[in-house]
Amino acid sequence: MYLFVYGSLLSHNSHNYLLKGCKFIGKAILEGFGLYKVSWYPAIVPKENSKVLGEVYQIDPSTLKKIDEFEDEGELYKRKEIEVVLEKGDILKAWTYVYLFDVDEDNYVPFENQPWRG
């Protein structure tokens, strides 16, 4: 299975160690979602005409469980299966985490300011 990450789990960010041993598939774009800063961390929510830059990893069920716990799945985020477009144009189904609360448009992160740094 695959996981699309867009925040602290990215290869250059602080919590990527949670994906140690997982195969990096590549950079990818998720369309139809917007990236927002909520507190010190990022979140995505559905947003027309918007897209999110992230990375895809191949993961196993035990890693997915670990990431569910890290993301407070069901409390803060909802794990959802989505389609992403890889750099070479391939479309891939992957899991990602969608924020469960309202976001402030003032904290929207435009695509040209991505990927998330933090």
CSV table of N, CA, C and O in Angstrom, one decimal:
chain,number,residue,atom,x,y,z
A,1,MET,N,0.8,-1.2,0.0
A,1,MET,CA,0.0,0.0,0.0
A,1,MET,C,0.9,1.2,0.0
A,1,MET,O,2.1,1.2,0.3
A,2,TYR,N,0.3,2.4,-0.3
A,2,TYR,CA,1.0,3.6,-0.5
A,2,TYR,C,0.5,4.7,0.5
A,2,TYR,O,-0.7,4.7,0.8
A,3,LEU,N,1.4,5.6,0.8
A,3,LEU,CA,1.0,6.7,1.7
A,3,LEU,C,1.5,8.0,1.1
A,3,LEU,O,2.7,8.1,0.7
A,4,PHE,N,0.6,9.0,1.0
A,4,PHE,CA,1.0,10.3,0.5
A,4,PHE,C,1.1,11.2,1.7
A,4,PHE,O,0.2,11.3,2.5
A,5,VAL,N,2.3,11.8,1.9
A,5,VAL,CA,2.6,12.7,3.0
A,5,VAL,C,2.9,14.1,2.5
A,5,VAL,O,3.4,14.3,1.4
A,6,TYR,N,2.5,15.1,3.3
A,6,TYR,CA,2.6,16.5,2.8
A,6,TYR,C,3.2,17.4,3.9
A,6,TYR,O,3.3,18.6,3.7
A,7,GLY,N,3.5,16.9,5.1
A,7,GLY,CA,3.9,17.8,6.2
A,7,GLY,C,5.2,17.3,6.9
A,7,GLY,O,6.2,17.1,6.3
A,8,SER,N,5.1,17.1,8.2
A,8,SER,CA,6.2,16.7,9.0
A,8,SER,C,6.8,15.3,8.6
A,8,SER,O,7.9,15.0,9.0
A,9,LEU,N,6.1,14.5,7.9
A,9,LEU,CA,6.6,13.2,7.5
A,9,LEU,C,7.4,13.3,6.2
A,9,LEU,O,8.0,12.3,5.8
A,10,LEU,N,7.5,14.4,5.5
A,10,LEU,CA,8.3,14.6,4.3
A,10,LEU,C,9.7,14.3,4.6
A,10,LEU,O,10.2,14.5,5.7
A,11,SER,N,10.4,13.9,3.6
A,11,SER,CA,11.8,13.5,3.7
A,11,SER,C,12.7,14.5,4.4
A,11,SER,O,13.7,14.2,5.0
A,12,HIS,N,12.5,15.8,4.2
A,12,HIS,CA,13.3,16.9,4.7
A,12,HIS,C,12.8,17.4,6.1
A,12,HIS,O,13.3,18.4,6.6
A,13,ASN,N,11.7,16.8,6.6
A,13,ASN,CA,11.1,17.3,7.9
A,13,ASN,C,11.3,16.4,9.1
A,13,ASN,O,11.8,15.2,8.9
A,14,SER,N,10.9,16.8,10.2
A,14,SER,CA,11.2,16.3,11.5
A,14,SER,C,10.7,14.9,11.8
A,14,SER,O,11.4,14.2,12.6
A,15,HIS,N,9.6,14.5,11.3
A,15,HIS,CA,9.0,13.2,11.7
A,15,HIS,C,9.2,12.1,10.6
A,15,HIS,O,8.6,11.0,10.7
A,16,ASN,N,10.0,12.3,9.6
A,16,ASN,CA,10.3,11.4,8.5
A,16,ASN,C,10.8,10.1,9.1
A,16,ASN,O,10.6,9.0,8.5
A,17,TYR,N,11.5,10.1,10.2
A,17,TYR,CA,12.0,8.9,10.8
A,17,TYR,C,10.9,7.8,11.0
A,17,TYR,O,11.2,6.6,11.1
A,18,LEU,N,9.7,8.2,11.1
A,18,LEU,CA,8.6,7.2,11.3
A,18,LEU,C,8.4,6.4,10.0
A,18,LEU,O,7.8,5.3,10.0
A,19,LEU,N,9.0,6.8,8.9
A,19,LEU,CA,8.9,6.1,7.6
A,19,LEU,C,10.2,5.4,7.3
A,19,LEU,O,10.4,4.9,6.2
A,20,LYS,N,11.1,5.3,8.3
A,20,LYS,CA,12.4,4.6,8.1
A,20,LYS,C,12.2,3.2,7.6
A,20,LYS,O,11.3,2.5,8.2
A,21,GLY,N,12.9,2.8,6.6
A,21,GLY,CA,12.7,1.4,6.1
A,21,GLY,C,11.6,1.3,5.0
A,21,GLY,O,11.5,0.3,4.4
A,22,CYS,N,10.8,2.4,4.8
A,22,CYS,CA,9.8,2.3,3.8
A,22,CYS,C,10.4,2.8,2.5
A,22,CYS,O,11.2,3.7,2.5
A,23,LYS,N,9.9,2.3,1.4
A,23,LYS,CA,10.4,2.7,0.1
A,23,LYS,C,9.8,4.0,-0.4
A,23,LYS,O,8.6,4.2,-0.4
A,24,PHE,N,10.7,4.9,-0.7
A,24,PHE,CA,10.3,6.2,-1.3
A,24,PHE,C,10.0,6.0,-2.7
A,24,PHE,O,10.8,5.5,-3.5
A,25,ILE,N,8.7,6.3,-3.1
A,25,ILE,CA,8.3,6.2,-4.5
A,25,ILE,C,8.6,7.4,-5.3
A,25,ILE,O,9.0,7.3,-6.5
A,26,GLY,N,8.3,8.6,-4.7
A,26,GLY,CA,8.6,9.8,-5.4
A,26,GLY,C,7.7,11.0,-5.0
A,26,GLY,O,6.8,10.8,-4.2
A,27,LYS,N,8.0,12.1,-5.6
A,27,LYS,CA,7.2,13.3,-5.3
A,27,LYS,C,5.9,13.1,-6.1
A,27,LYS,O,5.8,12.5,-7.1
A,28,ALA,N,4.8,13.8,-5.5
A,28,ALA,CA,3.5,13.6,-6.1
A,28,ALA,C,2.7,14.9,-5.9
A,28,ALA,O,3.0,15.6,-4.9
A,29,ILE,N,1.6,15.0,-6.6
A,29,ILE,CA,0.7,16.1,-6.5
A,29,ILE,C,-0.7,15.5,-6.2
A,29,ILE,O,-1.2,14.6,-6.9
A,30,LEU,N,-1.4,16.1,-5.2
A,30,LEU,CA,-2.8,15.7,-4.9
A,30,LEU,C,-3.6,16.9,-5.3
A,30,LEU,O,-3.4,18.0,-4.8
A,31,GLU,N,-4.5,16.7,-6.2
A,31,GLU,CA,-5.4,17.7,-6.7
A,31,GLU,C,-6.7,17.8,-6.0
A,31,GLU,O,-7.2,16.7,-5.5
A,32,GLY,N,-7.3,19.0,-5.8
A,32,GLY,CA,-8.6,19.1,-5.2
A,32,GLY,C,-8.5,19.3,-3.7
A,32,GLY,O,-9.6,19.2,-3.0
A,33,PHE,N,-7.3,19.5,-3.2
A,33,PHE,CA,-7.1,19.7,-1.7
A,33,PHE,C,-6.3,21.0,-1.6
A,33,PHE,O,-5.4,21.3,-2.4
A,34,GLY,N,-6.4,21.7,-0.4
A,34,GLY,CA,-5.6,22.8,-0.1
A,34,GLY,C,-4.8,22.5,1.1
A,34,GLY,O,-5.3,21.8,2.0
A,35,LEU,N,-3.6,23.1,1.2
A,35,LEU,CA,-2.7,22.9,2.3
A,35,LEU,C,-2.8,24.2,3.2
A,35,LEU,O,-2.8,25.3,2.7
A,36,TYR,N,-2.9,23.9,4.5
A,36,TYR,CA,-3.1,25.0,5.5
A,36,TYR,C,-2.2,24.8,6.7
A,36,TYR,O,-1.9,23.7,7.0
A,37,LYS,N,-1.8,25.9,7.3
A,37,LYS,CA,-1.1,25.9,8.5
A,37,LYS,C,-2.1,25.9,9.6
A,37,LYS,O,-2.9,26.9,9.7
A,38,VAL,N,-2.1,24.9,10.5
A,38,VAL,CA,-3.0,24.9,11.7
A,38,VAL,C,-2.1,24.7,12.9
A,38,VAL,O,-1.5,23.7,13.0
A,39,SER,N,-2.0,25.7,13.7
A,39,SER,CA,-1.1,25.7,14.8
A,39,SER,C,0.3,25.6,14.2
A,39,SER,O,0.6,26.4,13.3
A,40,TRP,N,1.2,24.7,14.7
A,40,TRP,CA,2.5,24.6,14.1
A,40,TRP,C,2.7,23.6,13.0
A,40,TRP,O,3.7,23.4,12.4
A,41,TYR,N,1.6,22.9,12.7
A,41,TYR,CA,1.6,21.8,11.8
A,41,TYR,C,0.7,22.0,10.6
A,41,TYR,O,-0.2,22.9,10.7
A,42,PRO,N,0.8,21.2,9.5
A,42,PRO,CA,0.0,21.4,8.4
A,42,PRO,C,-1.3,20.5,8.4
A,42,PRO,O,-1.3,19.6,9.1
A,43,ALA,N,-2.2,20.9,7.5
A,43,ALA,CA,-3.4,20.1,7.3
A,43,ALA,C,-3.9,20.3,5.9
A,43,ALA,O,-3.6,21.3,5.3
A,44,ILE,N,-4.6,19.3,5.4
A,44,ILE,CA,-5.2,19.4,4.1
A,44,ILE,C,-6.7,19.2,4.3
A,44,ILE,O,-7.2,18.4,5.1
A,45,VAL,N,-7.5,20.0,3.4
A,45,VAL,CA,-8.9,19.8,3.4
A,45,VAL,C,-9.3,19.9,1.9
A,45,VAL,O,-8.6,20.5,1.1
A,46,PRO,N,-10.4,19.4,1.5
A,46,PRO,CA,-10.9,19.5,0.1
A,46,PRO,C,-11.0,21.0,-0.2
A,46,PRO,O,-11.5,21.8,0.6
A,47,LYS,N,-10.5,21.4,-1.4
A,47,LYS,CA,-10.5,22.7,-1.9
A,47,LYS,C,-10.4,22.7,-3.4
A,47,LYS,O,-9.5,22.2,-4.0
A,48,GLU,N,-11.5,23.2,-4.1
A,48,GLU,CA,-11.5,23.2,-5.5
A,48,GLU,C,-10.4,24.1,-6.1
A,48,GLU,O,-10.0,25.1,-5.5
A,49,ASN,N,-9.9,23.7,-7.3
A,49,ASN,CA,-8.8,24.4,-8.0
A,49,ASN,C,-7.6,24.6,-7.2
A,49,ASN,O,-6.9,25.6,-7.3
A,50,SER,N,-7.3,23.6,-6.3
A,50,SER,CA,-6.1,23.7,-5.5
A,50,SER,C,-5.3,22.4,-5.5
A,50,SER,O,-5.9,21.4,-5.9
A,51,LYS,N,-4.1,22.4,-5.1
A,51,LYS,CA,-3.3,21.1,-5.1
A,51,LYS,C,-2.2,21.2,-4.0
A,51,LYS,O,-1.9,22.3,-3.6
A,52,VAL,N,-1.8,20.0,-3.7
A,52,VAL,CA,-0.8,19.9,-2.6
A,52,VAL,C,0.4,19.1,-3.1
A,52,VAL,O,0.2,18.0,-3.8
A,53,LEU,N,1.6,19.6,-2.8
A,53,LEU,CA,2.8,18.9,-3.2
A,53,LEU,C,3.3,18.0,-2.1
A,53,LEU,O,3.4,18.5,-0.9
A,54,GLY,N,3.6,16.7,-2.3
A,54,GLY,CA,4.0,15.8,-1.3
A,54,GLY,C,4.9,14.7,-1.8
A,54,GLY,O,5.4,14.8,-2.9
A,55,GLU,N,5.0,13.7,-1.0
A,55,GLU,CA,5.8,12.5,-1.4
A,55,GLU,C,4.9,11.2,-1.1
A,55,GLU,O,4.1,11.2,-0.3
A,56,VAL,N,5.3,10.2,-1.9
A,56,VAL,CA,4.6,8.9,-1.7
A,56,VAL,C,5.6,7.9,-1.2
A,56,VAL,O,6.8,7.8,-1.8
A,57,TYR,N,5.2,7.1,-0.3
A,57,TYR,CA,6.0,6.0,0.3
A,57,TYR,C,5.2,4.7,0.2
A,57,TYR,O,4.0,4.7,0.3
A,58,GLN,N,5.9,3.6,-0.1
A,58,GLN,CA,5.3,2.3,0.0
A,58,GLN,C,5.4,1.8,1.5
A,58,GLN,O,6.5,1.8,2.0
A,59,ILE,N,4.3,1.4,2.1
A,59,ILE,CA,4.3,1.1,3.5
A,59,ILE,C,3.6,-0.3,3.7
A,59,ILE,O,3.0,-0.8,2.9
A,60,ASP,N,3.8,-0.8,4.9
A,60,ASP,CA,3.2,-2.0,5.3
A,60,ASP,C,2.1,-1.7,6.4
A,60,ASP,O,2.1,-0.6,6.9
A,61,PRO,N,1.3,-2.7,6.7
A,61,PRO,CA,0.2,-2.5,7.7
A,61,PRO,C,0.7,-2.0,9.1
A,61,PRO,O,0.0,-1.2,9.7
A,62,SER,N,1.8,-2.5,9.5
A,62,SER,CA,2.3,-2.0,10.8
A,62,SER,C,2.7,-0.5,10.8
A,62,SER,O,2.5,0.2,11.8
A,63,THR,N,3.3,-0.1,9.7
A,63,THR,CA,3.6,1.3,9.5
A,63,THR,C,2.4,2.1,9.5
A,63,THR,O,2.3,3.2,10.1
A,64,LEU,N,1.4,1.7,8.7
A,64,LEU,CA,0.1,2.4,8.7
A,64,LEU,C,-0.5,2.6,10.0
A,64,LEU,O,-1.0,3.7,10.4
A,65,LYS,N,-0.5,1.6,10.9
A,65,LYS,CA,-1.0,1.7,12.2
A,65,LYS,C,-0.2,2.7,13.0
A,65,LYS,O,-0.8,3.5,13.8
A,66,LYS,N,1.1,2.7,12.9
A,66,LYS,CA,2.0,3.6,13.6
A,66,LYS,C,1.6,5.1,13.2
A,66,LYS,O,1.6,6.0,14.0
A,67,ILE,N,1.4,5.3,11.8
A,67,ILE,CA,1.1,6.6,11.3
A,67,ILE,C,-0.3,7.0,11.8
A,67,ILE,O,-0.5,8.2,12.1
A,68,ASP,N,-1.2,6.1,11.8
A,68,ASP,CA,-2.6,6.4,12.3
A,68,ASP,C,-2.5,7.0,13.7
A,68,ASP,O,-3.2,7.9,14.0
A,69,GLU,N,-1.7,6.3,14.6
A,69,GLU,CA,-1.5,6.8,15.9
A,69,GLU,C,-0.9,8.2,15.9
A,69,GLU,O,-1.3,9.1,16.7
A,70,PHE,N,0.2,8.4,15.1
A,70,PHE,CA,0.9,9.7,15.1
A,70,PHE,C,-0.1,10.8,14.6
A,70,PHE,O,0.0,11.9,15.2
A,71,GLU,N,-0.9,10.5,13.7
A,71,GLU,CA,-1.8,11.5,13.1
A,71,GLU,C,-3.2,11.7,13.9
A,71,GLU,O,-4.0,12.4,13.5
A,72,ASP,N,-3.3,10.9,15.0
A,72,ASP,CA,-4.6,11.0,15.8
A,72,ASP,C,-5.7,10.7,14.9
A,72,ASP,O,-6.7,11.4,14.8
A,73,GLU,N,-5.6,9.6,14.1
A,73,GLU,CA,-6.6,9.2,13.1
A,73,GLU,C,-8.0,9.1,13.8
A,73,GLU,O,-8.1,8.4,14.8
A,74,GLY,N,-9.0,9.7,13.3
A,74,GLY,CA,-10.3,9.7,13.8
A,74,GLY,C,-10.6,10.8,14.8
A,74,GLY,O,-11.7,11.1,15.1
A,75,GLU,N,-9.6,11.4,15.3
A,75,GLU,CA,-9.7,12.5,16.3
A,75,GLU,C,-9.3,13.9,15.7
A,75,GLU,O,-10.0,14.8,15.8
A,76,LEU,N,-8.2,13.9,15.0
A,76,LEU,CA,-7.7,15.1,14.4
A,76,LEU,C,-7.7,15.1,12.9
A,76,LEU,O,-8.0,16.1,12.2
A,77,TYR,N,-7.4,13.9,12.4
A,77,TYR,CA,-7.4,13.6,10.9
A,77,TYR,C,-8.2,12.4,10.6
A,77,TYR,O,-8.3,11.5,11.5
A,78,LYS,N,-8.7,12.3,9.4
A,78,LYS,CA,-9.3,11.1,8.9
A,78,LYS,C,-8.5,10.5,7.8
A,78,LYS,O,-8.1,11.2,6.8
A,79,ARG,N,-8.1,9.2,7.9
A,79,ARG,CA,-7.3,8.6,6.8
A,79,ARG,C,-8.3,8.4,5.6
A,79,ARG,O,-9.4,7.9,5.8
A,80,LYS,N,-7.8,8.8,4.5
A,80,LYS,CA,-8.7,8.6,3.3
A,80,LYS,C,-7.8,8.1,2.1
A,80,LYS,O,-6.7,8.5,1.9
A,81,GLU,N,-8.4,7.3,1.3
A,81,GLU,CA,-7.7,6.9,0.1
A,81,GLU,C,-8.0,7.9,-1.0
A,81,GLU,O,-9.2,8.2,-1.3
A,82,ILE,N,-6.9,8.3,-1.7
A,82,ILE,CA,-7.0,9.3,-2.7
A,82,ILE,C,-6.2,8.9,-3.9
A,82,ILE,O,-5.5,7.9,-3.9
A,83,GLU,N,-6.2,9.7,-5.0
A,83,GLU,CA,-5.4,9.4,-6.1
A,83,GLU,C,-4.4,10.6,-6.2
A,83,GLU,O,-4.8,11.8,-6.1
A,84,VAL,N,-3.1,10.3,-6.4
A,84,VAL,CA,-2.1,11.3,-6.6
A,84,VAL,C,-1.4,11.1,-8.0
A,84,VAL,O,-1.5,10.0,-8.6
A,85,VAL,N,-0.8,12.2,-8.5
A,85,VAL,CA,-0.1,12.1,-9.8
A,85,VAL,C,1.4,12.2,-9.4
A,85,VAL,O,1.8,13.2,-8.9
A,86,LEU,N,2.1,11.1,-9.8
A,86,LEU,CA,3.5,11.1,-9.6
A,86,LEU,C,4.2,12.0,-10.6
A,86,LEU,O,3.6,12.4,-11.7
A,87,GLU,N,5.5,12.4,-10.4
A,87,GLU,CA,6.3,13.2,-11.3
A,87,GLU,C,6.2,12.8,-12.7
A,87,GLU,O,6.2,13.6,-13.6
A,88,LYS,N,6.3,11.5,-13.0
A,88,LYS,CA,6.3,11.0,-14.3
A,88,LYS,C,4.9,10.9,-15.0
A,88,LYS,O,4.8,10.5,-16.1
A,89,GLY,N,3.9,11.3,-14.2
A,89,GLY,CA,2.5,11.3,-14.7
A,89,GLY,C,1.7,10.1,-14.4
A,89,GLY,O,0.5,10.1,-14.7
A,90,ASP,N,2.3,9.1,-13.7
A,90,ASP,CA,1.5,8.0,-13.3
A,90,ASP,C,0.5,8.4,-12.2
A,90,ASP,O,0.9,9.2,-11.4
A,91,ILE,N,-0.6,7.7,-12.2
A,91,ILE,CA,-1.6,8.0,-11.2
A,91,ILE,C,-1.6,6.8,-10.2
A,91,ILE,O,-1.5,5.6,-10.7
A,92,LEU,N,-1.6,7.1,-8.9
A,92,LEU,CA,-1.5,6.0,-7.9
A,92,LEU,C,-2.5,6.3,-6.8
A,92,LEU,O,-2.7,7.4,-6.4
A,93,LYS,N,-3.1,5.2,-6.3
A,93,LYS,CA,-4.0,5.3,-5.2
A,93,LYS,C,-3.1,5.2,-3.9
A,93,LYS,O,-2.2,4.4,-3.8
A,94,ALA,N,-3.4,6.1,-3.0
A,94,ALA,CA,-2.6,6.1,-1.7
A,94,ALA,C,-3.5,6.6,-0.6
A,94,ALA,O,-4.5,7.2,-0.8
A,95,TRP,N,-3.0,6.3,0.6
A,95,TRP,CA,-3.7,6.8,1.8
A,95,TRP,C,-3.1,8.2,2.1
A,95,TRP,O,-1.9,8.5,1.8
A,96,THR,N,-3.9,9.1,2.7
A,96,THR,CA,-3.4,10.3,3.2
A,96,THR,C,-4.3,10.7,4.4
A,96,THR,O,-5.3,10.0,4.7
A,97,TYR,N,-4.0,11.8,5.1
A,97,TYR,CA,-4.7,12.2,6.2
A,97,TYR,C,-5.4,13.6,6.0
A,97,TYR,O,-4.7,14.6,5.7
A,98,VAL,N,-6.7,13.6,6.1
A,98,VAL,CA,-7.5,14.9,5.8
A,98,VAL,C,-7.9,15.4,7.2
A,98,VAL,O,-8.4,14.7,8.1
A,99,TYR,N,-7.7,16.7,7.4
A,99,TYR,CA,-8.0,17.4,8.6
A,99,TYR,C,-9.6,17.4,8.9
A,99,TYR,O,-10.3,17.6,8.0
A,100,LEU,N,-9.9,17.1,10.1
A,100,LEU,CA,-11.4,17.0,10.5
A,100,LEU,C,-12.0,18.3,10.9
A,100,LEU,O,-13.2,18.3,11.2
A,101,PHE,N,-11.3,19.4,11.0
A,101,PHE,CA,-11.8,20.7,11.5
A,101,PHE,C,-11.8,21.8,10.5
A,101,PHE,O,-11.1,21.6,9.4
A,102,ASP,N,-12.4,22.9,10.8
A,102,ASP,CA,-12.4,24.0,9.9
A,102,ASP,C,-11.0,24.6,9.9
A,102,ASP,O,-10.2,24.5,10.8
A,103,VAL,N,-10.6,25.3,8.8
A,103,VAL,CA,-9.4,25.9,8.6
A,103,VAL,C,-9.6,27.4,8.3
A,103,VAL,O,-10.7,27.8,7.9
A,104,ASP,N,-8.6,28.2,8.5
A,104,ASP,CA,-8.7,29.7,8.3
A,104,ASP,C,-8.0,30.0,6.9
A,104,ASP,O,-6.9,29.6,6.7
A,105,GLU,N,-8.8,30.5,6.0
A,105,GLU,CA,-8.3,30.9,4.7
A,105,GLU,C,-7.0,31.7,4.8
A,105,GLU,O,-6.2,31.7,3.8
A,106,ASP,N,-6.9,32.5,5.8
A,106,ASP,CA,-5.6,33.3,6.0
A,106,ASP,C,-4.4,32.5,6.1
A,106,ASP,O,-3.3,32.9,5.9
A,107,ASN,N,-4.6,31.2,6.5
A,107,ASN,CA,-3.4,30.3,6.7
A,107,ASN,C,-3.2,29.3,5.5
A,107,ASN,O,-2.5,28.3,5.7
A,108,TYR,N,-3.8,29.6,4.4
A,108,TYR,CA,-3.7,28.8,3.2
A,108,TYR,C,-2.2,28.9,2.7
A,108,TYR,O,-1.7,30.0,2.7
A,109,VAL,N,-1.7,27.8,2.3
A,109,VAL,CA,-0.3,27.7,1.7
A,109,VAL,C,-0.4,27.5,0.2
A,109,VAL,O,-0.7,26.3,-0.2
A,110,PRO,N,-0.2,28.5,-0.6
A,110,PRO,CA,-0.3,28.3,-2.1
A,110,PRO,C,0.7,27.3,-2.6
A,110,PRO,O,1.8,27.0,-2.0
A,111,PHE,N,0.4,26.7,-3.7
A,111,PHE,CA,1.2,25.6,-4.3
A,111,PHE,C,2.6,26.1,-4.5
A,111,PHE,O,3.6,25.3,-4.2
A,112,GLU,N,2.8,27.3,-4.9
A,112,GLU,CA,4.2,27.8,-5.2
A,112,GLU,C,5.0,27.9,-3.9
A,112,GLU,O,6.2,28.1,-4.0
A,113,ASN,N,4.4,27.9,-2.8
A,113,ASN,CA,5.1,27.9,-1.5
A,113,ASN,C,5.3,26.6,-0.8
A,113,ASN,O,5.7,26.4,0.3
A,114,GLN,N,5.0,25.5,-1.6
A,114,GLN,CA,5.1,24.2,-1.1
A,114,GLN,C,6.4,23.5,-1.6
A,114,GLN,O,6.9,24.0,-2.6
A,115,PRO,N,6.9,22.5,-1.0
A,115,PRO,CA,6.4,21.7,0.0
A,115,PRO,C,6.5,22.3,1.4
A,115,PRO,O,7.2,23.3,1.6
A,116,TRP,N,5.8,21.7,2.3
A,116,TRP,CA,5.8,22.2,3.7
A,116,TRP,C,7.2,22.1,4.3
A,116,TRP,O,7.9,21.1,4.1
A,117,ARG,N,7.6,23.1,5.0
A,117,ARG,CA,8.8,23.1,5.7
A,117,ARG,C,8.6,23.3,7.2
A,117,ARG,O,7.9,24.2,7.6
A,118,GLY,N,9.0,22.3,8.0
A,118,GLY,CA,8.8,22.4,9.4
A,118,GLY,C,9.0,21.1,10.1
A,118,GLY,O,9.3,20.1,9.6
